[in-house]
Coordinates of N, CA, C and O in Angstrom, one line a residue:
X49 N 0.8 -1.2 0.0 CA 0.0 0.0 0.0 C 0.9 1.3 0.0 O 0.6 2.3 -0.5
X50 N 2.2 1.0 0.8 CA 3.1 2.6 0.8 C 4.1 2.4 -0.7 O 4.9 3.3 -1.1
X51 N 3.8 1.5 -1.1 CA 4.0 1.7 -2.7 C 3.3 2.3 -3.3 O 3.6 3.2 -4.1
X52 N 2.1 1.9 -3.2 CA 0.6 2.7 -4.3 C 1.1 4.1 -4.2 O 1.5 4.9 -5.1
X53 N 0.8 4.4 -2.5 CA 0.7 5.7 -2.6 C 1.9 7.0 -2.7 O 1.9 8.2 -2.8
X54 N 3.1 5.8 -2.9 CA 4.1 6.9 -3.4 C 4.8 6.6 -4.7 O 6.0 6.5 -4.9
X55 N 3.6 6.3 -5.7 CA 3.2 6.5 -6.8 C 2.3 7.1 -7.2 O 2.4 8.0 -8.0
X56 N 1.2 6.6 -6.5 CA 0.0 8.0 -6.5 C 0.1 9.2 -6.6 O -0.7 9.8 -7.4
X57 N 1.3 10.3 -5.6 CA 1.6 11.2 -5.4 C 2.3 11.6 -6.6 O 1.8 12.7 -6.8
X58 N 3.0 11.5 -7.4 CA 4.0 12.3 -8.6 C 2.3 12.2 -9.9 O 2.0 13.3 -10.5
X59 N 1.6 11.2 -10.0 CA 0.6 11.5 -10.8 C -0.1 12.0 -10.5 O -0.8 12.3 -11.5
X60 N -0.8 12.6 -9.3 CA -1.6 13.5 -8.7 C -1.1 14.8 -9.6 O -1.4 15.4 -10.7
X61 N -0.2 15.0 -8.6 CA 0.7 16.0 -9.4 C 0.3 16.3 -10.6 O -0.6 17.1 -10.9
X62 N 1.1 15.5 -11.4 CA 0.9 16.2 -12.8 C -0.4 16.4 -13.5 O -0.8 17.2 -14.3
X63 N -0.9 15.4 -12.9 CA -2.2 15.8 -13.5 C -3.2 17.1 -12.7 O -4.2 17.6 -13.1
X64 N -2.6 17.2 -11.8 CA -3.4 19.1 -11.1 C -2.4 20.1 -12.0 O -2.9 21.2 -12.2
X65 N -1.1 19.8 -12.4 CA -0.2 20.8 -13.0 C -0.7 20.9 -14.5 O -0.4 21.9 -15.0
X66 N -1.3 20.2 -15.1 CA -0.9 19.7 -16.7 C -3.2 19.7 -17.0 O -3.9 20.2 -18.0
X67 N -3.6 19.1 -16.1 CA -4.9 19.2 -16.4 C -6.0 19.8 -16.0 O -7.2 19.8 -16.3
X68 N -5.1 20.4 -15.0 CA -6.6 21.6 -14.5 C -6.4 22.9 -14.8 O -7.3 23.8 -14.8
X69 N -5.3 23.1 -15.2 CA -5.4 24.4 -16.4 C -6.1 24.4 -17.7 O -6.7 25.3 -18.2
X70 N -5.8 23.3 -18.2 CA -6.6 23.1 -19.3 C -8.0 22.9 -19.2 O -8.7 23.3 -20.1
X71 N -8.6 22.2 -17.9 CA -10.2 22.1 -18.2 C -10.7 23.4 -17.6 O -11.9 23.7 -17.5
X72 N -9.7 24.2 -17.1 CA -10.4 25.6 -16.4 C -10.2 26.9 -17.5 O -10.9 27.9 -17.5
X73 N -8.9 26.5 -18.5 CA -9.4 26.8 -19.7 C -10.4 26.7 -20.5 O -10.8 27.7 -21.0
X74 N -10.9 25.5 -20.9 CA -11.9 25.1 -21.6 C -13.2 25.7 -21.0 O -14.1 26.3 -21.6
X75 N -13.1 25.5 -19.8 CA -14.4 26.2 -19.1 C -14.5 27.7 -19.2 O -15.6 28.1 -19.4
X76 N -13.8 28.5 -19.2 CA -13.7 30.0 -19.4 C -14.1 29.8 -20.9 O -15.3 29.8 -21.0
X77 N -13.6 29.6 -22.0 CA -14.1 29.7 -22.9 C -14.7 28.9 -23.3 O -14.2 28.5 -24.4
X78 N -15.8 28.3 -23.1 CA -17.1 28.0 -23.4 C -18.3 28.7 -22.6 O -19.4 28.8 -23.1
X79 N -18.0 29.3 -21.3 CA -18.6 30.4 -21.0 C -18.7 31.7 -21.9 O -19.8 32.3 -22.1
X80 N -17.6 32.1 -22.4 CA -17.6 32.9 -23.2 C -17.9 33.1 -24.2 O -17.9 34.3 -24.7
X81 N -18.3 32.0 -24.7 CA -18.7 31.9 -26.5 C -20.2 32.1 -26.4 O -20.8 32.9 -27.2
X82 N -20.8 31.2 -25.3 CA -22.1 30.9 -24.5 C -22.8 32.5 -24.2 O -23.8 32.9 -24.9
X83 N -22.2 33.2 -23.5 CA -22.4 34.7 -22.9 C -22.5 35.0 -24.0 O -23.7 34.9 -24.2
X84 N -21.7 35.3 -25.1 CA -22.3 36.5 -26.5 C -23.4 35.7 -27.5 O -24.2 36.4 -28.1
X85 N -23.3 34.3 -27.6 CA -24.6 34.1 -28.0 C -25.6 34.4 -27.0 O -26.0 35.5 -27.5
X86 N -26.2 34.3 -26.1 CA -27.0 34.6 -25.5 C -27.4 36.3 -25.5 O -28.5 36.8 -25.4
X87 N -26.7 36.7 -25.5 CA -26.1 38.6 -25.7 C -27.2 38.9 -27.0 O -28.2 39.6 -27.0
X88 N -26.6 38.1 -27.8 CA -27.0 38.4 -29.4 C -28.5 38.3 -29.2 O -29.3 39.2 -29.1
X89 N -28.9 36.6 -29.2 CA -30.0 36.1 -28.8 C -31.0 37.1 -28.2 O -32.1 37.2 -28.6
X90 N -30.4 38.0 -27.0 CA -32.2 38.7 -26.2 C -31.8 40.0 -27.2 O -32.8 40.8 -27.2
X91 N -31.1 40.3 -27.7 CA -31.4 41.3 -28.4 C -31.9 41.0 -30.0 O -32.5 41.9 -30.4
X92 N -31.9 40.3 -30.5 CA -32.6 39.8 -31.7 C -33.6 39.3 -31.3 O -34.0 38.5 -32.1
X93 N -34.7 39.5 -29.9 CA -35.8 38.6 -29.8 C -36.1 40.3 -29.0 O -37.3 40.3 -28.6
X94 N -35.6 41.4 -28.8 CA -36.1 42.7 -28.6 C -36.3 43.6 -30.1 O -36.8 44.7 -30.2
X95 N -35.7 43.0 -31.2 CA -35.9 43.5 -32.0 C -35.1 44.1 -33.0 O -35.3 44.5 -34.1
X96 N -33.6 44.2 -31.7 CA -32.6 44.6 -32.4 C -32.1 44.2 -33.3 O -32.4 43.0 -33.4
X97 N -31.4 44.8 -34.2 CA -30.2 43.8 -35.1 C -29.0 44.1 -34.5 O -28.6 45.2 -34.1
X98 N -28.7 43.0 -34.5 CA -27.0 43.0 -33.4 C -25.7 43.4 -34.0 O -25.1 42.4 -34.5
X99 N -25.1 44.7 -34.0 CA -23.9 45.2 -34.6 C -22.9 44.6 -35.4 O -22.1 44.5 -34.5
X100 N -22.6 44.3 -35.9 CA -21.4 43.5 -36.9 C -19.7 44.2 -36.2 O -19.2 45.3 -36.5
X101 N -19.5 43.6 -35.5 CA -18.0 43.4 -34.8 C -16.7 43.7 -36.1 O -15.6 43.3 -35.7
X102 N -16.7 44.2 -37.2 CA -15.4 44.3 -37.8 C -13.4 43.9 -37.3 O -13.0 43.7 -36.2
X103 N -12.9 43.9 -38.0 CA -11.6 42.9 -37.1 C -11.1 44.1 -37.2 O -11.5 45.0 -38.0
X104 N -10.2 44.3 -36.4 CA -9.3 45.5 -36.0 C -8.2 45.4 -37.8 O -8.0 44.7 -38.7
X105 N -7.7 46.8 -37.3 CA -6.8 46.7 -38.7 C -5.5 45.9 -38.1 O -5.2 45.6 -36.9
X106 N -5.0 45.6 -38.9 CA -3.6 44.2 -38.8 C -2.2 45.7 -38.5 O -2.3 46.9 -38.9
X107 N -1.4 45.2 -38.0 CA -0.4 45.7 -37.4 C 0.5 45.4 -38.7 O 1.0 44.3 -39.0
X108 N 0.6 46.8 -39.3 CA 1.7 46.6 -40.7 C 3.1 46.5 -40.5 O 4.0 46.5 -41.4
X109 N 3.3 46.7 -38.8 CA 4.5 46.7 -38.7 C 5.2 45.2 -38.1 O 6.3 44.9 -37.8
X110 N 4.3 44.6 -38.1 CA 4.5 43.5 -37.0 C 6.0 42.5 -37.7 O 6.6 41.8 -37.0
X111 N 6.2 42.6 -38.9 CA 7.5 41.9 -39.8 C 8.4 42.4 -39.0 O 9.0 41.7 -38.3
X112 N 8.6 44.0 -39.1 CA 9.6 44.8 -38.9 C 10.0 44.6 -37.4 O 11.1 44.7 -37.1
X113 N 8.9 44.2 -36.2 CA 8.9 44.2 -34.7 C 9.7 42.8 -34.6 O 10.7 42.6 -34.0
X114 N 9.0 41.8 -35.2 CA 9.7 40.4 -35.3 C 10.7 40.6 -35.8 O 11.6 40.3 -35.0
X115 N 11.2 40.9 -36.6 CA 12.7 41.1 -36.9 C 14.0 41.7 -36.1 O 15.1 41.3 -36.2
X116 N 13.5 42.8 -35.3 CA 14.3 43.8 -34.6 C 14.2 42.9 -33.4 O 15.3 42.8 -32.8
X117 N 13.2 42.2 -32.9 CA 13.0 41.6 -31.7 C 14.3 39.8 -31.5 O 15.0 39.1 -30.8
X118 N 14.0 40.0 -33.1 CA 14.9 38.6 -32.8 C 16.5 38.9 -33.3 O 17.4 38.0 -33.5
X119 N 16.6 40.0 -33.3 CA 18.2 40.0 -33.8 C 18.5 40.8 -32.2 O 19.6 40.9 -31.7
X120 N 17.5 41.2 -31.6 CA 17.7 41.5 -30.0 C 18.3 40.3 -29.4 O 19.4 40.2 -28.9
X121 N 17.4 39.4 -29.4 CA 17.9 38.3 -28.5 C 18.8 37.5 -29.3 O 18.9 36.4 -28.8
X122 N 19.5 37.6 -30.6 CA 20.4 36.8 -30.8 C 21.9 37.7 -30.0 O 22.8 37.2 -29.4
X123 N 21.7 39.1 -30.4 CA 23.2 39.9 -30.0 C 22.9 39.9 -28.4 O 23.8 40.3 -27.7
X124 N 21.7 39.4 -27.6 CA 22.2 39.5 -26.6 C 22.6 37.9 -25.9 O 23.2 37.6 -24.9
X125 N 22.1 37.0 -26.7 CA 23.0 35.5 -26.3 C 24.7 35.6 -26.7 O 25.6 35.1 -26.1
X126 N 24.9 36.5 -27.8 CA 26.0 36.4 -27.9 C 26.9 37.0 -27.1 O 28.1 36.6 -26.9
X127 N 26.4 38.1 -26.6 CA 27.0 39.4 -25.4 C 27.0 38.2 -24.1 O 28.0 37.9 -23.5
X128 N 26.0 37.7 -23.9 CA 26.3 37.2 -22.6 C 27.0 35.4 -22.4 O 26.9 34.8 -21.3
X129 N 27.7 34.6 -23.7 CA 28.1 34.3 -24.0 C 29.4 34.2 -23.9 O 30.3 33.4 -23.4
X130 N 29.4 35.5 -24.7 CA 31.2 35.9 -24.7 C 31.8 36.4 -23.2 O 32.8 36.0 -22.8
X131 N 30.9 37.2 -22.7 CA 31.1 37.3 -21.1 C 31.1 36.2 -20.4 O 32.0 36.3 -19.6
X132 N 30.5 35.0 -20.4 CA 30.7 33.9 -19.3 C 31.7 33.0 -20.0 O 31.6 31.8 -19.6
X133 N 32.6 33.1 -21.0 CA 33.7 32.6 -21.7 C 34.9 32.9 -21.4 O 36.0 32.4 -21.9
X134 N 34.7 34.2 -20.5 CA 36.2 34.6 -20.5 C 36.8 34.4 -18.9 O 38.0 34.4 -18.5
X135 N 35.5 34.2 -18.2 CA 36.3 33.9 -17.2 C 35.4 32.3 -16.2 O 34.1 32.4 -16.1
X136 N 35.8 31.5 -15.8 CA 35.2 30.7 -15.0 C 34.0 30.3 -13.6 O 34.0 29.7 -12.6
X137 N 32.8 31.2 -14.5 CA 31.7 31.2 -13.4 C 31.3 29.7 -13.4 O 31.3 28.9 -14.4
X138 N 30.7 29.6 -12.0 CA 29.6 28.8 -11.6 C 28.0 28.5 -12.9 O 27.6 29.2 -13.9
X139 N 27.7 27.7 -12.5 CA 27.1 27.5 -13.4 C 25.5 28.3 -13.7 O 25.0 28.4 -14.8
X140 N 25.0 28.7 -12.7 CA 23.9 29.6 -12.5 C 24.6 31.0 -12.4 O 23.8 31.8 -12.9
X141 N 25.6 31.5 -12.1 CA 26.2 32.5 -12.7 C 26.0 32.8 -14.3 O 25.6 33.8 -14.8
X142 N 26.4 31.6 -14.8 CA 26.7 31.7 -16.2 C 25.2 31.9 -17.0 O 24.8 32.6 -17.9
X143 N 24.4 30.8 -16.3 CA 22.6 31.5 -16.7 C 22.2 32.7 -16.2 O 21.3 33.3 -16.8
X144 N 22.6 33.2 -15.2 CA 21.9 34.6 -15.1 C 22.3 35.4 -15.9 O 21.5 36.1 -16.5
X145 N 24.1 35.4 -16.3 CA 24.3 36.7 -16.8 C 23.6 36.5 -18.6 O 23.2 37.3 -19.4
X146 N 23.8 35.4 -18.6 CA 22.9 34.8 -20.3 C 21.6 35.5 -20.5 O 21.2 36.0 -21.5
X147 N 21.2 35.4 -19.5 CA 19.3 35.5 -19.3 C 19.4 37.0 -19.2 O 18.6 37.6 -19.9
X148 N 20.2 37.6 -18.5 CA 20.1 39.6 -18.1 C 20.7 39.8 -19.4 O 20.5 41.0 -19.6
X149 N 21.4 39.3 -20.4 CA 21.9 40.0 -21.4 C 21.0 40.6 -22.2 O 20.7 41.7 -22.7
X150 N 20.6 39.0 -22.3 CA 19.5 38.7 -23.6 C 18.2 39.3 -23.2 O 17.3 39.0 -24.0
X151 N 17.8 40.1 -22.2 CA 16.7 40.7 -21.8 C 16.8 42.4 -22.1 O 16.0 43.2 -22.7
X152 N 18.2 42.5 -21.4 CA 18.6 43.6 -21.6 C 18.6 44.3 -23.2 O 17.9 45.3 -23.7
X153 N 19.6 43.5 -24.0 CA 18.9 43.3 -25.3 C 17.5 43.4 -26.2 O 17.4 43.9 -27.3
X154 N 16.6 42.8 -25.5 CA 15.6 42.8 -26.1 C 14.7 43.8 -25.6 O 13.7 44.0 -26.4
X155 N 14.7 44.4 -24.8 CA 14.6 45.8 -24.4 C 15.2 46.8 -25.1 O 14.6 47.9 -25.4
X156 N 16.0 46.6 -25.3 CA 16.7 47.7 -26.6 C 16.2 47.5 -28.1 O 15.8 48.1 -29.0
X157 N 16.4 46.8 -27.9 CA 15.6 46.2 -29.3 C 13.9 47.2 -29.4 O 13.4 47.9 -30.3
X158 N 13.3 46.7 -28.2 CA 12.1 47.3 -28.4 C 12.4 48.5 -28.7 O 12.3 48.8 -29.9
X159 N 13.0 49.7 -27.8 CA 13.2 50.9 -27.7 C 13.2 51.3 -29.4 O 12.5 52.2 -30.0
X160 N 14.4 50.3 -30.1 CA 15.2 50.6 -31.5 C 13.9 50.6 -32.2 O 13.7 51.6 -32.9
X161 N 13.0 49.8 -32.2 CA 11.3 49.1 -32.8 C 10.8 50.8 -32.7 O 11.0 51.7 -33.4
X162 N 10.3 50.7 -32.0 CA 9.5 52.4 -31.0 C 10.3 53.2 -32.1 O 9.7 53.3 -33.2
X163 N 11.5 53.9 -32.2 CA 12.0 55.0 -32.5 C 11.9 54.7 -33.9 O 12.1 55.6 -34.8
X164 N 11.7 53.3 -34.3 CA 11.7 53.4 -35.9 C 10.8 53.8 -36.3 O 10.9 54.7 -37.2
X165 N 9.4 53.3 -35.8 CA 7.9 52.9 -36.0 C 7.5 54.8 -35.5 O 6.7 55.4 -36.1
X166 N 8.1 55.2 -34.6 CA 7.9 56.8 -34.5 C 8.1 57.9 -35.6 O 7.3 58.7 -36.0
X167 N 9.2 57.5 -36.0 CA 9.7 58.3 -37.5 C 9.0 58.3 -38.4 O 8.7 59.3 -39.0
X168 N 8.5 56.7 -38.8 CA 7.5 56.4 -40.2 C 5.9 57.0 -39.9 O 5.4 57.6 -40.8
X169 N 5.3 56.9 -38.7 CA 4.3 57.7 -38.1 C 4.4 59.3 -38.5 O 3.6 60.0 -39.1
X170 N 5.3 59.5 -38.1 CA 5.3 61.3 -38.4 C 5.8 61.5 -39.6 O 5.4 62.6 -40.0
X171 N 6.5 61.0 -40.4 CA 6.7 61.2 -41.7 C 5.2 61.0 -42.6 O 4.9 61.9 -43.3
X172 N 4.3 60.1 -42.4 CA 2.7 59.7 -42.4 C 2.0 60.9 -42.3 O 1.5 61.5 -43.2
X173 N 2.1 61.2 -41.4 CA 1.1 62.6 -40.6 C 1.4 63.8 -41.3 O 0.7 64.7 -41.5
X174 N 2.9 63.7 -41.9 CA 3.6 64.8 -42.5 C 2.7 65.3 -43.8 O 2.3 66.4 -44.0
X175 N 2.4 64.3 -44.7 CA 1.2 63.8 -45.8 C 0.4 64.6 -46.2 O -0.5 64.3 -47.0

């Protein structure tokens, strides 16, 4: 029996880690879908006609953000790379300074994104 149950215990586990996010996902959105039909429903039975939702316009910059974003975190694996190469850190040393590079980086990255995407905006407006 103190076999079963210390096997029991690691699949417990995973299955509260791995499956109850998922059915408490599934439950939020089937509420959700549920809610705006019903939404639609008492208002087409008041008479209304129910608004047509249009899709937002698409983000024409989104290539240009993916791009800038991923040459962010490639120069900052490489920055924090070359730093834990030169001299002999520990090993969670060597992942932090990896991990603050490549963050640090990709934060700049955004900034570089922003000041590009600012310029083309006002050049736009300029029109």
């Amino acid at each position: 029996m103190e076999a079963f149950m210390a096997l029991l215990i690691p699949i417990v586990a995973i299955v509260c880690a791995v499956g109850l996010p998922i059915i408490l996902g599934a439950y939020v959105l089937v509420k959700l879908i549920s809610s705006n039909n019903k939404e639609r429903l008492e208002l087409a039975r008041h008479g209304i006609v129910p608004p047509v939702r249009s899709k937002p316009s698409p983000n024409k910059y989104r290539s240009l953000r993916n791009g800038v974003l991923c040459i962010g975190i490639a120069i900052g694996l490489i920055v924090g790379i070359m730093f834990t190469s030169c001299k002999a850190y520990e090993y969670y040393v060597e992942f932090l300074v990896i991990c603050s590079s490549t963050i640090l980086c990709l934060g700049l990255s955004y900034i570089v994104f922003y000041l590009l995407v600012k310029n083309k905006n006002m050049e736009n407006e300029g029109e």
